[in-house]
Amino acid sequence: MSEFRRTDAVLVLVAVVWGSSYLSAQTATSALPVLVVLFARYALSALACLGLVAVGPRPRRWTRDELRLGVPLGLTQAAVLVVETYGVAHTSAANAGLIISLTIVLTPLLDRRRGGPPPVFFAAAGVCVVAVGLLMSGHGFHAPRLGDVLMLGAAVVRAGHVALVGRLTVGRAVRPLHLTTVQMIVGTALFLPVAVPGMPDLARAGTATWLQLAYLALFCSVFAFLAQTWAVQRTSASRASLLLGTEPVWAFAVGIALGGERLTALTALGAALMVFGTYWGQAIERAHRTAATPPETGLPAPDKDLRCPTTTPTSV
């Protein structure tokens, strides 16, 4: 396999892993309380990140910026995951993965550093709003399910988090792994007190549940972050964004194929419109950003939650 195809394959694999995270989170929260799942995921991720920092190249110490920025970003990241995980627990994995992709079109609306997106961008956002309505209708028009509303809220909160990451890290020499590690430690400390009552449940959890937790922490967080960082360094930002943007498609496919979720005409239309709207909005925003900014400086671009704090947003 050529270097070019190998890089594309890694990016698609990251998108598949992130897309599958919704079903894994749903399965884990069916066996354990949501806050216990979040604590376990953060704790396992923090341990893995600390191990990678310890064996990584020097200097291994955190800079003042990495510590100072990691704490508030860790708090906003934790807020994203709380709403997301509760949402996944009360809706289908397919809907969760599609609705959260609204982050792609919401982030430019909240990030006003470049004066906002062009007017045509709002047409793409409108397509996504229609798609959300169809996804929420499910098997017929009715009041939205709690999980769908929570995922919609999670998309808004995550878009704010991504915009904040971009605002705080621009022009600063922060290492993604070190910044991510601080965020994982902050999340672990934050969820530990509220997870204590559920610790007996965690101790009694079966092998299948622990495998889901390990998958969420080690594959959907740590592995995906490292693989993404490796691949993005070897391809263009546009191509990486395009391939990583297939995550909602994989979330939908995994939910239907492995989660036993039913596909109706309304949800199929909503899924198609959501994918079209987010890709269209992403293309408009990327073209607007390219035209409005000078050549790249080599600094990383902003990211989302448990992935690395410097990439394209979506996923639990």
PDB file of C-alpha atoms in Angstrom:
ATOM      1  CA  MET A   1       0.000   0.000   0.000  1.00  0.00           C
ATOM      2  CA  SER A   2       1.359   3.440  -0.922  1.00  0.00           C
ATOM      3  CA  GLU A   3       1.978   6.093   1.737  1.00  0.00           C
ATOM      4  CA  PHE A   4      -0.898   8.139   0.283  1.00  0.00           C
ATOM      5  CA  ARG A   5      -3.437   5.304   0.551  1.00  0.00           C
ATOM      6  CA  ARG A   6      -2.142   4.222   3.953  1.00  0.00           C
ATOM      7  CA  THR A   7      -2.733   7.744   5.297  1.00  0.00           C
ATOM      8  CA  ASP A   8      -6.263   7.791   3.878  1.00  0.00           C
ATOM      9  CA  ALA A   9      -6.927   4.365   5.394  1.00  0.00           C
ATOM     10  CA  VAL A  10      -5.829   5.562   8.847  1.00  0.00           C
ATOM     11  CA  LEU A  11      -8.106   8.619   8.651  1.00  0.00           C
ATOM     12  CA  VAL A  12     -11.065   6.480   7.601  1.00  0.00           C
ATOM     13  CA  LEU A  13     -10.273   4.078  10.464  1.00  0.00           C
ATOM     14  CA  VAL A  14     -10.352   7.007  12.912  1.00  0.00           C
ATOM     15  CA  ALA A  15     -13.751   8.041  11.515  1.00  0.00           C
ATOM     16  CA  VAL A  16     -15.037   4.455  11.883  1.00  0.00           C
ATOM     17  CA  VAL A  17     -13.792   4.252  15.481  1.00  0.00           C
ATOM     18  CA  TRP A  18     -15.398   7.567  16.382  1.00  0.00           C
ATOM     19  CA  GLY A  19     -18.602   6.569  14.620  1.00  0.00           C
ATOM     20  CA  SER A  20     -18.764   3.350  16.629  1.00  0.00           C
ATOM     21  CA  SER A  21     -18.234   5.203  19.918  1.00  0.00           C
ATOM     22  CA  TYR A  22     -21.943   6.085  20.182  1.00  0.00           C
ATOM     23  CA  LEU A  23     -23.056   2.458  20.256  1.00  0.00           C
ATOM     24  CA  SER A  24     -20.260   1.601  22.711  1.00  0.00           C
ATOM     25  CA  ALA A  25     -21.282   4.452  25.014  1.00  0.00           C
ATOM     26  CA  GLN A  26     -24.916   3.385  24.767  1.00  0.00           C
ATOM     27  CA  THR A  27     -23.994  -0.200  25.673  1.00  0.00           C
ATOM     28  CA  ALA A  28     -21.820   0.899  28.599  1.00  0.00           C
ATOM     29  CA  THR A  29     -24.498   3.213  30.026  1.00  0.00           C
ATOM     30  CA  SER A  30     -27.042   0.386  29.902  1.00  0.00           C
ATOM     31  CA  ALA A  31     -24.870  -1.480  32.426  1.00  0.00           C
ATOM     32  CA  LEU A  32     -23.510   1.378  34.543  1.00  0.00           C
ATOM     33  CA  PRO A  33     -24.626   4.866  35.628  1.00  0.00           C
ATOM     34  CA  VAL A  34     -23.593   7.591  33.181  1.00  0.00           C
ATOM     35  CA  LEU A  35     -21.314   9.366  35.655  1.00  0.00           C
ATOM     36  CA  VAL A  36     -19.495   6.120  36.456  1.00  0.00           C
ATOM     37  CA  VAL A  37     -18.955   5.488  32.743  1.00  0.00           C
ATOM     38  CA  LEU A  38     -17.532   8.986  32.329  1.00  0.00           C
ATOM     39  CA  PHE A  39     -15.192   8.585  35.311  1.00  0.00           C
ATOM     40  CA  ALA A  40     -13.899   5.236  34.063  1.00  0.00           C
ATOM     41  CA  ARG A  41     -13.407   6.560  30.538  1.00  0.00           C
ATOM     42  CA  TYR A  42     -11.534   9.632  31.768  1.00  0.00           C
ATOM     43  CA  ALA A  43      -9.407   7.670  34.246  1.00  0.00           C
ATOM     44  CA  LEU A  44      -8.340   5.057  31.676  1.00  0.00           C
ATOM     45  CA  SER A  45      -7.603   7.787  29.118  1.00  0.00           C
ATOM     46  CA  ALA A  46      -5.582   9.783  31.655  1.00  0.00           C
ATOM     47  CA  LEU A  47      -3.466   6.759  32.575  1.00  0.00           C
ATOM     48  CA  ALA A  48      -2.798   5.994  28.913  1.00  0.00           C
ATOM     49  CA  CYS A  49      -1.910   9.618  28.134  1.00  0.00           C
ATOM     50  CA  LEU A  50       0.428   9.842  31.123  1.00  0.00           C
ATOM     51  CA  GLY A  51       2.155   6.675  29.943  1.00  0.00           C
ATOM     52  CA  LEU A  52       2.608   8.114  26.451  1.00  0.00           C
ATOM     53  CA  VAL A  53       4.009  11.354  27.852  1.00  0.00           C
ATOM     54  CA  ALA A  54       6.441   9.372  30.033  1.00  0.00           C
ATOM     55  CA  VAL A  55       7.838   7.386  27.098  1.00  0.00           C
ATOM     56  CA  GLY A  56       7.656  10.240  24.606  1.00  0.00           C
ATOM     57  CA  PRO A  57      10.447  12.582  23.525  1.00  0.00           C
ATOM     58  CA  ARG A  58      11.776  15.239  25.862  1.00  0.00           C
ATOM     59  CA  PRO A  59      10.914  17.757  27.193  1.00  0.00           C
ATOM     60  CA  ARG A  60       8.234  15.916  29.140  1.00  0.00           C
ATOM     61  CA  ARG A  61       7.319  18.717  31.515  1.00  0.00           C
ATOM     62  CA  TRP A  62       4.164  20.707  30.925  1.00  0.00           C
ATOM     63  CA  THR A  63       4.508  24.349  29.963  1.00  0.00           C
ATOM     64  CA  ARG A  64       2.637  27.089  31.805  1.00  0.00           C
ATOM     65  CA  ASP A  65       0.278  27.540  28.821  1.00  0.00           C
ATOM     66  CA  GLU A  66      -0.522  23.815  28.669  1.00  0.00           C
ATOM     67  CA  LEU A  67      -1.453  23.782  32.363  1.00  0.00           C
ATOM     68  CA  ARG A  68      -3.253  27.127  32.328  1.00  0.00           C
ATOM     69  CA  LEU A  69      -5.340  26.286  29.256  1.00  0.00           C
ATOM     70  CA  GLY A  70      -5.854  22.607  30.053  1.00  0.00           C
ATOM     71  CA  VAL A  71      -7.924  23.287  33.184  1.00  0.00           C
ATOM     72  CA  PRO A  72     -10.727  25.438  31.676  1.00  0.00           C
ATOM     73  CA  LEU A  73     -10.755  23.358  28.491  1.00  0.00           C
ATOM     74  CA  GLY A  74     -10.984  20.221  30.623  1.00  0.00           C
ATOM     75  CA  LEU A  75     -14.064  21.670  32.333  1.00  0.00           C
ATOM     76  CA  THR A  76     -15.809  22.562  29.065  1.00  0.00           C
ATOM     77  CA  GLN A  77     -14.855  19.199  27.589  1.00  0.00           C
ATOM     78  CA  ALA A  78     -16.404  17.454  30.608  1.00  0.00           C
ATOM     79  CA  ALA A  79     -19.599  19.477  30.106  1.00  0.00           C
ATOM     80  CA  VAL A  80     -19.749  18.269  26.506  1.00  0.00           C
ATOM     81  CA  LEU A  81     -19.356  14.626  27.488  1.00  0.00           C
ATOM     82  CA  VAL A  82     -21.956  14.797  30.271  1.00  0.00           C
ATOM     83  CA  VAL A  83     -24.661  16.050  27.900  1.00  0.00           C
ATOM     84  CA  GLU A  84     -23.518  13.727  25.083  1.00  0.00           C
ATOM     85  CA  THR A  85     -23.426  10.578  27.181  1.00  0.00           C
ATOM     86  CA  TYR A  86     -26.805  11.226  28.786  1.00  0.00           C
ATOM     87  CA  GLY A  87     -28.130  11.888  25.277  1.00  0.00           C
ATOM     88  CA  VAL A  88     -26.735   8.639  23.866  1.00  0.00           C
ATOM     89  CA  ALA A  89     -28.317   6.764  26.769  1.00  0.00           C
ATOM     90  CA  HIS A  90     -31.775   8.030  25.726  1.00  0.00           C
ATOM     91  CA  THR A  91     -31.721   7.854  21.928  1.00  0.00           C
ATOM     92  CA  SER A  92     -30.445   5.618  19.165  1.00  0.00           C
ATOM     93  CA  ALA A  93     -26.732   5.471  18.395  1.00  0.00           C
ATOM     94  CA  ALA A  94     -27.487   6.381  14.766  1.00  0.00           C
ATOM     95  CA  ASN A  95     -29.407   9.516  15.733  1.00  0.00           C
ATOM     96  CA  ALA A  96     -26.733  10.488  18.252  1.00  0.00           C
ATOM     97  CA  GLY A  97     -23.950  10.332  15.686  1.00  0.00           C
ATOM     98  CA  LEU A  98     -25.935  12.279  13.098  1.00  0.00           C
ATOM     99  CA  ILE A  99     -27.304  15.011  15.379  1.00  0.00           C
ATOM    100  CA  ILE A 100     -23.929  15.682  17.017  1.00  0.00           C
ATOM    101  CA  SER A 101     -22.491  16.363  13.567  1.00  0.00           C
ATOM    102  CA  LEU A 102     -24.364  19.665  13.762  1.00  0.00           C
ATOM    103  CA  THR A 103     -21.215  20.815  15.566  1.00  0.00           C
ATOM    104  CA  ILE A 104     -19.622  21.218  12.140  1.00  0.00           C
ATOM    105  CA  VAL A 105     -22.077  23.940  11.118  1.00  0.00           C
ATOM    106  CA  LEU A 106     -22.608  25.437  14.589  1.00  0.00           C
ATOM    107  CA  THR A 107     -18.932  26.070  15.332  1.00  0.00           C
ATOM    108  CA  PRO A 108     -18.397  28.715  12.612  1.00  0.00           C
ATOM    109  CA  LEU A 109     -21.515  30.514  13.858  1.00  0.00           C
ATOM    110  CA  LEU A 110     -20.000  30.779  17.357  1.00  0.00           C
ATOM    111  CA  ASP A 111     -16.412  31.451  16.305  1.00  0.00           C
ATOM    112  CA  ARG A 112     -16.524  35.114  15.289  1.00  0.00           C
ATOM    113  CA  ARG A 113     -12.778  35.640  14.939  1.00  0.00           C
ATOM    114  CA  ARG A 114     -13.134  35.985  11.157  1.00  0.00           C
ATOM    115  CA  GLY A 115     -16.388  37.925  11.164  1.00  0.00           C
ATOM    116  CA  GLY A 116     -18.647  34.910  10.729  1.00  0.00           C
ATOM    117  CA  PRO A 117     -19.389  32.670   7.741  1.00  0.00           C
ATOM    118  CA  PRO A 118     -20.786  33.921   4.401  1.00  0.00           C
ATOM    119  CA  PRO A 119     -24.605  34.099   3.933  1.00  0.00           C
ATOM    120  CA  VAL A 120     -24.740  30.888   1.866  1.00  0.00           C
ATOM    121  CA  PHE A 121     -23.484  29.014   4.933  1.00  0.00           C
ATOM    122  CA  PHE A 122     -26.858  29.579   6.587  1.00  0.00           C
ATOM    123  CA  ALA A 123     -28.528  27.628   3.786  1.00  0.00           C
ATOM    124  CA  ALA A 124     -26.401  24.594   4.702  1.00  0.00           C
ATOM    125  CA  ALA A 125     -27.280  25.121   8.369  1.00  0.00           C
ATOM    126  CA  GLY A 126     -30.967  25.224   7.396  1.00  0.00           C
ATOM    127  CA  VAL A 127     -30.654  21.851   5.644  1.00  0.00           C
ATOM    128  CA  CYS A 128     -29.194  20.418   8.849  1.00  0.00           C
ATOM    129  CA  VAL A 129     -32.043  21.837  10.935  1.00  0.00           C
ATOM    130  CA  VAL A 130     -34.569  20.123   8.645  1.00  0.00           C
ATOM    131  CA  ALA A 131     -32.530  16.910   8.950  1.00  0.00           C
ATOM    132  CA  VAL A 132     -32.658  17.083  12.758  1.00  0.00           C
ATOM    133  CA  GLY A 133     -36.439  17.452  12.608  1.00  0.00           C
ATOM    134  CA  LEU A 134     -36.721  14.338  10.451  1.00  0.00           C
ATOM    135  CA  LEU A 135     -34.368  12.335  12.676  1.00  0.00           C
ATOM    136  CA  MET A 136     -36.307  13.347  15.774  1.00  0.00           C
ATOM    137  CA  SER A 137     -39.568  12.258  14.130  1.00  0.00           C
ATOM    138  CA  GLY A 138     -38.231   8.700  13.889  1.00  0.00           C
ATOM    139  CA  HIS A 139     -41.225   6.477  13.198  1.00  0.00           C
ATOM    140  CA  GLY A 140     -43.667   9.356  12.723  1.00  0.00           C
ATOM    141  CA  PHE A 141     -44.048  12.953  13.784  1.00  0.00           C
ATOM    142  CA  HIS A 142     -44.284  13.238  17.566  1.00  0.00           C
ATOM    143  CA  ALA A 143     -42.745  15.145  20.465  1.00  0.00           C
ATOM    144  CA  PRO A 144     -38.924  14.937  20.361  1.00  0.00           C
ATOM    145  CA  ARG A 145     -37.333  12.250  22.498  1.00  0.00           C
ATOM    146  CA  LEU A 146     -35.281  13.379  25.484  1.00  0.00           C
ATOM    147  CA  GLY A 147     -32.102  11.855  24.031  1.00  0.00           C
ATOM    148  CA  ASP A 148     -32.478  13.704  20.725  1.00  0.00           C
ATOM    149  CA  VAL A 149     -32.946  17.015  22.554  1.00  0.00           C
ATOM    150  CA  LEU A 150     -29.891  16.295  24.712  1.00  0.00           C
ATOM    151  CA  MET A 151     -27.791  15.480  21.631  1.00  0.00           C
ATOM    152  CA  LEU A 152     -28.918  18.753  20.068  1.00  0.00           C
ATOM    153  CA  GLY A 153     -27.810  20.528  23.236  1.00  0.00           C
ATOM    154  CA  ALA A 154     -24.539  18.589  23.175  1.00  0.00           C
ATOM    155  CA  ALA A 155     -23.865  19.824  19.637  1.00  0.00           C
ATOM    156  CA  VAL A 156     -24.322  23.423  20.814  1.00  0.00           C
ATOM    157  CA  VAL A 157     -22.105  22.921  23.889  1.00  0.00           C
ATOM    158  CA  ARG A 158     -19.436  21.155  21.834  1.00  0.00           C
ATOM    159  CA  ALA A 159     -19.435  23.906  19.227  1.00  0.00           C
ATOM    160  CA  GLY A 160     -18.810  26.393  22.050  1.00  0.00           C
ATOM    161  CA  HIS A 161     -15.994  24.197  23.363  1.00  0.00           C
ATOM    162  CA  VAL A 162     -14.372  23.955  19.932  1.00  0.00           C
ATOM    163  CA  ALA A 163     -14.633  27.716  19.409  1.00  0.00           C
ATOM    164  CA  LEU A 164     -13.053  28.244  22.846  1.00  0.00           C
ATOM    165  CA  VAL A 165     -10.201  25.852  22.043  1.00  0.00           C
ATOM    166  CA  GLY A 166      -9.473  27.825  18.888  1.00  0.00           C
ATOM    167  CA  ARG A 167      -9.617  31.150  20.703  1.00  0.00           C
ATOM    168  CA  LEU A 168      -7.359  30.083  23.591  1.00  0.00           C
ATOM    169  CA  THR A 169      -4.733  28.065  21.698  1.00  0.00           C
ATOM    170  CA  VAL A 170      -4.228  30.244  18.599  1.00  0.00           C
ATOM    171  CA  GLY A 171      -0.646  31.480  18.432  1.00  0.00           C
ATOM    172  CA  ARG A 172       0.433  29.415  21.451  1.00  0.00           C
ATOM    173  CA  ALA A 173       3.003  26.621  21.306  1.00  0.00           C
ATOM    174  CA  VAL A 174       1.048  23.886  23.094  1.00  0.00           C
ATOM    175  CA  ARG A 175       1.618  20.186  22.497  1.00  0.00           C
ATOM    176  CA  PRO A 176      -1.664  18.366  21.784  1.00  0.00           C
ATOM    177  CA  LEU A 177      -0.748  15.263  23.816  1.00  0.00           C
ATOM    178  CA  HIS A 178       0.228  17.301  26.870  1.00  0.00           C
ATOM    179  CA  LEU A 179      -2.865  19.506  26.637  1.00  0.00           C
ATOM    180  CA  THR A 180      -5.085  16.448  26.208  1.00  0.00           C
ATOM    181  CA  THR A 181      -3.463  14.784  29.235  1.00  0.00           C
ATOM    182  CA  VAL A 182      -4.265  17.799  31.425  1.00  0.00           C
ATOM    183  CA  GLN A 183      -7.872  17.673  30.215  1.00  0.00           C
ATOM    184  CA  MET A 184      -8.097  13.962  31.024  1.00  0.00           C
ATOM    185  CA  ILE A 185      -6.740  14.528  34.538  1.00  0.00           C
ATOM    186  CA  VAL A 186      -9.193  17.400  35.102  1.00  0.00           C
ATOM    187  CA  GLY A 187     -12.088  15.215  33.936  1.00  0.00           C
ATOM    188  CA  THR A 188     -11.001  12.321  36.154  1.00  0.00           C
ATOM    189  CA  ALA A 189     -10.828  14.587  39.215  1.00  0.00           C
ATOM    190  CA  LEU A 190     -14.169  16.175  38.327  1.00  0.00           C
ATOM    191  CA  PHE A 191     -16.104  12.912  37.950  1.00  0.00           C
ATOM    192  CA  LEU A 192     -14.485  11.006  40.828  1.00  0.00           C
ATOM    193  CA  PRO A 193     -16.603  12.505  43.672  1.00  0.00           C
ATOM    194  CA  VAL A 194     -19.930  12.050  41.841  1.00  0.00           C
ATOM    195  CA  ALA A 195     -19.000   8.537  40.703  1.00  0.00           C
ATOM    196  CA  VAL A 196     -18.161   7.247  44.210  1.00  0.00           C
ATOM    197  CA  PRO A 197     -21.709   5.969  44.942  1.00  0.00           C
ATOM    198  CA  GLY A 198     -21.565   3.892  41.764  1.00  0.00           C
ATOM    199  CA  MET A 199     -18.126   2.386  42.398  1.00  0.00           C
ATOM    200  CA  PRO A 200     -19.575  -0.936  43.658  1.00  0.00           C
ATOM    201  CA  ASP A 201     -21.385  -1.256  40.316  1.00  0.00           C
ATOM    202  CA  LEU A 202     -18.099  -0.599  38.489  1.00  0.00           C
ATOM    203  CA  ALA A 203     -16.320  -3.208  40.601  1.00  0.00           C
ATOM    204  CA  ARG A 204     -19.009  -5.772  39.766  1.00  0.00           C
ATOM    205  CA  ALA A 205     -19.100  -4.899  36.069  1.00  0.00           C
ATOM    206  CA  GLY A 206     -18.652  -7.810  33.728  1.00  0.00           C
ATOM    207  CA  THR A 207     -15.932  -8.368  31.165  1.00  0.00           C
ATOM    208  CA  ALA A 208     -18.115  -7.080  28.305  1.00  0.00           C
ATOM    209  CA  THR A 209     -18.705  -3.763  30.091  1.00  0.00           C
ATOM    210  CA  TRP A 210     -15.001  -3.290  30.869  1.00  0.00           C
ATOM    211  CA  LEU A 211     -14.182  -4.024  27.235  1.00  0.00           C
ATOM    212  CA  GLN A 212     -16.601  -1.279  26.189  1.00  0.00           C
ATOM    213  CA  LEU A 213     -15.012   1.155  28.640  1.00  0.00           C
ATOM    214  CA  ALA A 214     -11.514   0.239  27.469  1.00  0.00           C
ATOM    215  CA  TYR A 215     -12.597   0.652  23.844  1.00  0.00           C
ATOM    216  CA  LEU A 216     -14.030   4.110  24.546  1.00  0.00           C
ATOM    217  CA  ALA A 217     -10.912   5.243  26.397  1.00  0.00           C
ATOM    218  CA  LEU A 218      -8.062   3.573  24.534  1.00  0.00           C
ATOM    219  CA  PHE A 219      -9.400   3.392  20.988  1.00  0.00           C
ATOM    220  CA  CYS A 220     -11.994   6.181  20.661  1.00  0.00           C
ATOM    221  CA  SER A 221      -9.811   8.622  22.595  1.00  0.00           C
ATOM    222  CA  VAL A 222      -6.099   7.806  22.794  1.00  0.00           C
ATOM    223  CA  PHE A 223      -5.596   5.700  19.651  1.00  0.00           C
ATOM    224  CA  ALA A 224      -7.814   7.956  17.527  1.00  0.00           C
ATOM    225  CA  PHE A 225      -5.926  11.029  18.724  1.00  0.00           C
ATOM    226  CA  LEU A 226      -2.507   9.585  17.920  1.00  0.00           C
ATOM    227  CA  ALA A 227      -3.588   8.092  14.595  1.00  0.00           C
ATOM    228  CA  GLN A 228      -5.221  11.344  13.567  1.00  0.00           C
ATOM    229  CA  THR A 229      -2.143  13.366  14.493  1.00  0.00           C
ATOM    230  CA  TRP A 230       0.097  10.987  12.513  1.00  0.00           C
ATOM    231  CA  ALA A 231      -2.167  11.060   9.446  1.00  0.00           C
ATOM    232  CA  VAL A 232      -2.866  14.808   9.386  1.00  0.00           C
ATOM    233  CA  GLN A 233       0.878  15.459   9.237  1.00  0.00           C
ATOM    234  CA  ARG A 234       1.029  13.431   6.012  1.00  0.00           C
ATOM    235  CA  THR A 235      -1.891  14.837   4.025  1.00  0.00           C
ATOM    236  CA  SER A 236      -3.713  18.099   3.372  1.00  0.00           C
ATOM    237  CA  ALA A 237      -6.066  19.603   5.949  1.00  0.00           C
ATOM    238  CA  SER A 238      -8.893  19.539   3.373  1.00  0.00           C
ATOM    239  CA  ARG A 239      -8.494  15.832   2.645  1.00  0.00           C
ATOM    240  CA  ALA A 240      -8.212  14.967   6.335  1.00  0.00           C
ATOM    241  CA  SER A 241     -11.339  16.982   7.096  1.00  0.00           C
ATOM    242  CA  LEU A 242     -13.235  15.260   4.279  1.00  0.00           C
ATOM    243  CA  LEU A 243     -12.329  11.747   5.447  1.00  0.00           C
ATOM    244  CA  LEU A 244     -12.879  12.447   9.150  1.00  0.00           C
ATOM    245  CA  GLY A 245     -16.210  14.014   8.222  1.00  0.00           C
ATOM    246  CA  THR A 246     -17.528  10.558   7.306  1.00  0.00           C
ATOM    247  CA  GLU A 247     -17.931   9.823  11.034  1.00  0.00           C
ATOM    248  CA  PRO A 248     -21.741  10.415  11.073  1.00  0.00           C
ATOM    249  CA  VAL A 249     -22.093   7.947   8.197  1.00  0.00           C
ATOM    250  CA  TRP A 250     -20.281   5.275  10.195  1.00  0.00           C
ATOM    251  CA  ALA A 251     -22.301   6.083  13.328  1.00  0.00           C
ATOM    252  CA  PHE A 252     -25.475   5.577  11.322  1.00  0.00           C
ATOM    253  CA  ALA A 253     -24.185   2.350   9.728  1.00  0.00           C
ATOM    254  CA  VAL A 254     -22.988   0.866  13.040  1.00  0.00           C
ATOM    255  CA  GLY A 255     -26.259   1.729  14.779  1.00  0.00           C
ATOM    256  CA  ILE A 256     -28.290   0.004  12.049  1.00  0.00           C
ATOM    257  CA  ALA A 257     -25.987  -2.980  11.444  1.00  0.00           C
ATOM    258  CA  LEU A 258     -24.781  -3.796  14.966  1.00  0.00           C
ATOM    259  CA  GLY A 259     -27.224  -1.985  17.216  1.00  0.00           C
ATOM    260  CA  GLY A 260     -30.331  -3.478  15.638  1.00  0.00           C
ATOM    261  CA  GLU A 261     -31.850  -0.026  15.110  1.00  0.00           C
ATOM    262  CA  ARG A 262     -34.656   0.300  12.566  1.00  0.00           C
ATOM    263  CA  LEU A 263     -34.326   2.392   9.426  1.00  0.00           C
ATOM    264  CA  THR A 264     -37.477   4.242   8.356  1.00  0.00           C
ATOM    265  CA  ALA A 265     -38.073   6.475   5.360  1.00  0.00           C
ATOM    266  CA  LEU A 266     -38.004   9.573   7.592  1.00  0.00           C
ATOM    267  CA  THR A 267     -34.751   8.660   9.336  1.00  0.00           C
ATOM    268  CA  ALA A 268     -33.130   7.715   6.026  1.00  0.00           C
ATOM    269  CA  LEU A 269     -34.082  11.074   4.525  1.00  0.00           C
ATOM    270  CA  GLY A 270     -32.921  12.875   7.666  1.00  0.00           C
ATOM    271  CA  ALA A 271     -29.593  11.034   7.588  1.00  0.00           C
ATOM    272  CA  ALA A 272     -29.050  11.892   3.918  1.00  0.00           C
ATOM    273  CA  LEU A 273     -29.877  15.570   4.488  1.00  0.00           C
ATOM    274  CA  MET A 274     -27.636  15.729   7.576  1.00  0.00           C
ATOM    275  CA  VAL A 275     -24.642  14.294   5.736  1.00  0.00           C
ATOM    276  CA  PHE A 276     -25.269  16.588   2.743  1.00  0.00           C
ATOM    277  CA  GLY A 277     -25.783  19.667   4.912  1.00  0.00           C
ATOM    278  CA  THR A 278     -22.701  19.140   7.063  1.00  0.00           C
ATOM    279  CA  TYR A 279     -20.464  18.425   4.061  1.00  0.00           C
ATOM    280  CA  TRP A 280     -21.827  21.468   2.244  1.00  0.00           C
ATOM    281  CA  GLY A 281     -21.369  23.686   5.296  1.00  0.00           C
ATOM    282  CA  GLN A 282     -17.890  22.305   5.885  1.00  0.00           C
ATOM    283  CA  ALA A 283     -16.883  23.052   2.284  1.00  0.00           C
ATOM    284  CA  ILE A 284     -18.252  26.620   2.485  1.00  0.00           C
ATOM    285  CA  GLU A 285     -16.508  27.310   5.794  1.00  0.00           C
ATOM    286  CA  ARG A 286     -13.216  25.845   4.591  1.00  0.00           C
ATOM    287  CA  ALA A 287     -13.268  27.959   1.416  1.00  0.00           C
ATOM    288  CA  HIS A 288     -14.139  31.076   3.439  1.00  0.00           C
ATOM    289  CA  ARG A 289     -11.370  30.394   5.953  1.00  0.00           C
ATOM    290  CA  THR A 290      -8.795  29.759   3.226  1.00  0.00           C
ATOM    291  CA  ALA A 291      -9.679  33.004   1.463  1.00  0.00           C
ATOM    292  CA  ALA A 292      -9.662  35.032   4.688  1.00  0.00           C
ATOM    293  CA  THR A 293      -6.404  33.818   6.249  1.00  0.00           C
ATOM    294  CA  PRO A 294      -2.732  34.034   5.250  1.00  0.00           C
ATOM    295  CA  PRO A 295      -0.724  30.879   4.489  1.00  0.00           C
ATOM    296  CA  GLU A 296      -0.659  28.327   7.305  1.00  0.00           C
ATOM    297  CA  THR A 297       1.834  28.889  10.122  1.00  0.00           C
ATOM    298  CA  GLY A 298       2.124  25.231  11.115  1.00  0.00           C
ATOM    299  CA  LEU A 299       0.012  25.685  14.236  1.00  0.00           C
ATOM    300  CA  PRO A 300      -2.684  23.059  14.785  1.00  0.00           C
ATOM    301  CA  ALA A 301      -6.341  23.865  14.157  1.00  0.00           C
ATOM    302  CA  PRO A 302      -9.011  23.481  16.872  1.00  0.00           C
ATOM    303  CA  ASP A 303     -10.690  20.165  17.807  1.00  0.00           C
ATOM    304  CA  LYS A 304     -13.297  18.520  19.936  1.00  0.00           C
ATOM    305  CA  ASP A 305     -13.754  16.781  23.232  1.00  0.00           C
ATOM    306  CA  LEU A 306     -12.033  13.512  24.109  1.00  0.00           C
ATOM    307  CA  ARG A 307     -10.196  13.395  20.829  1.00  0.00           C
ATOM    308  CA  CYS A 308      -7.275  15.713  20.615  1.00  0.00           C
ATOM    309  CA  PRO A 309      -7.971  19.346  21.412  1.00  0.00           C
ATOM    310  CA  THR A 310      -6.831  20.303  17.949  1.00  0.00           C
ATOM    311  CA  THR A 311      -8.950  18.814  15.107  1.00  0.00           C
ATOM    312  CA  THR A 312     -12.347  18.499  13.462  1.00  0.00           C
ATOM    313  CA  PRO A 313     -15.346  18.125  15.852  1.00  0.00           C
ATOM    314  CA  THR A 314     -17.848  15.252  16.352  1.00  0.00           C
ATOM    315  CA  SER A 315     -18.085  11.903  18.434  1.00  0.00           C
ATOM    316  CA  VAL A 316     -18.648  10.850  22.019  1.00  0.00           C
TER     317      VAL A 316
END
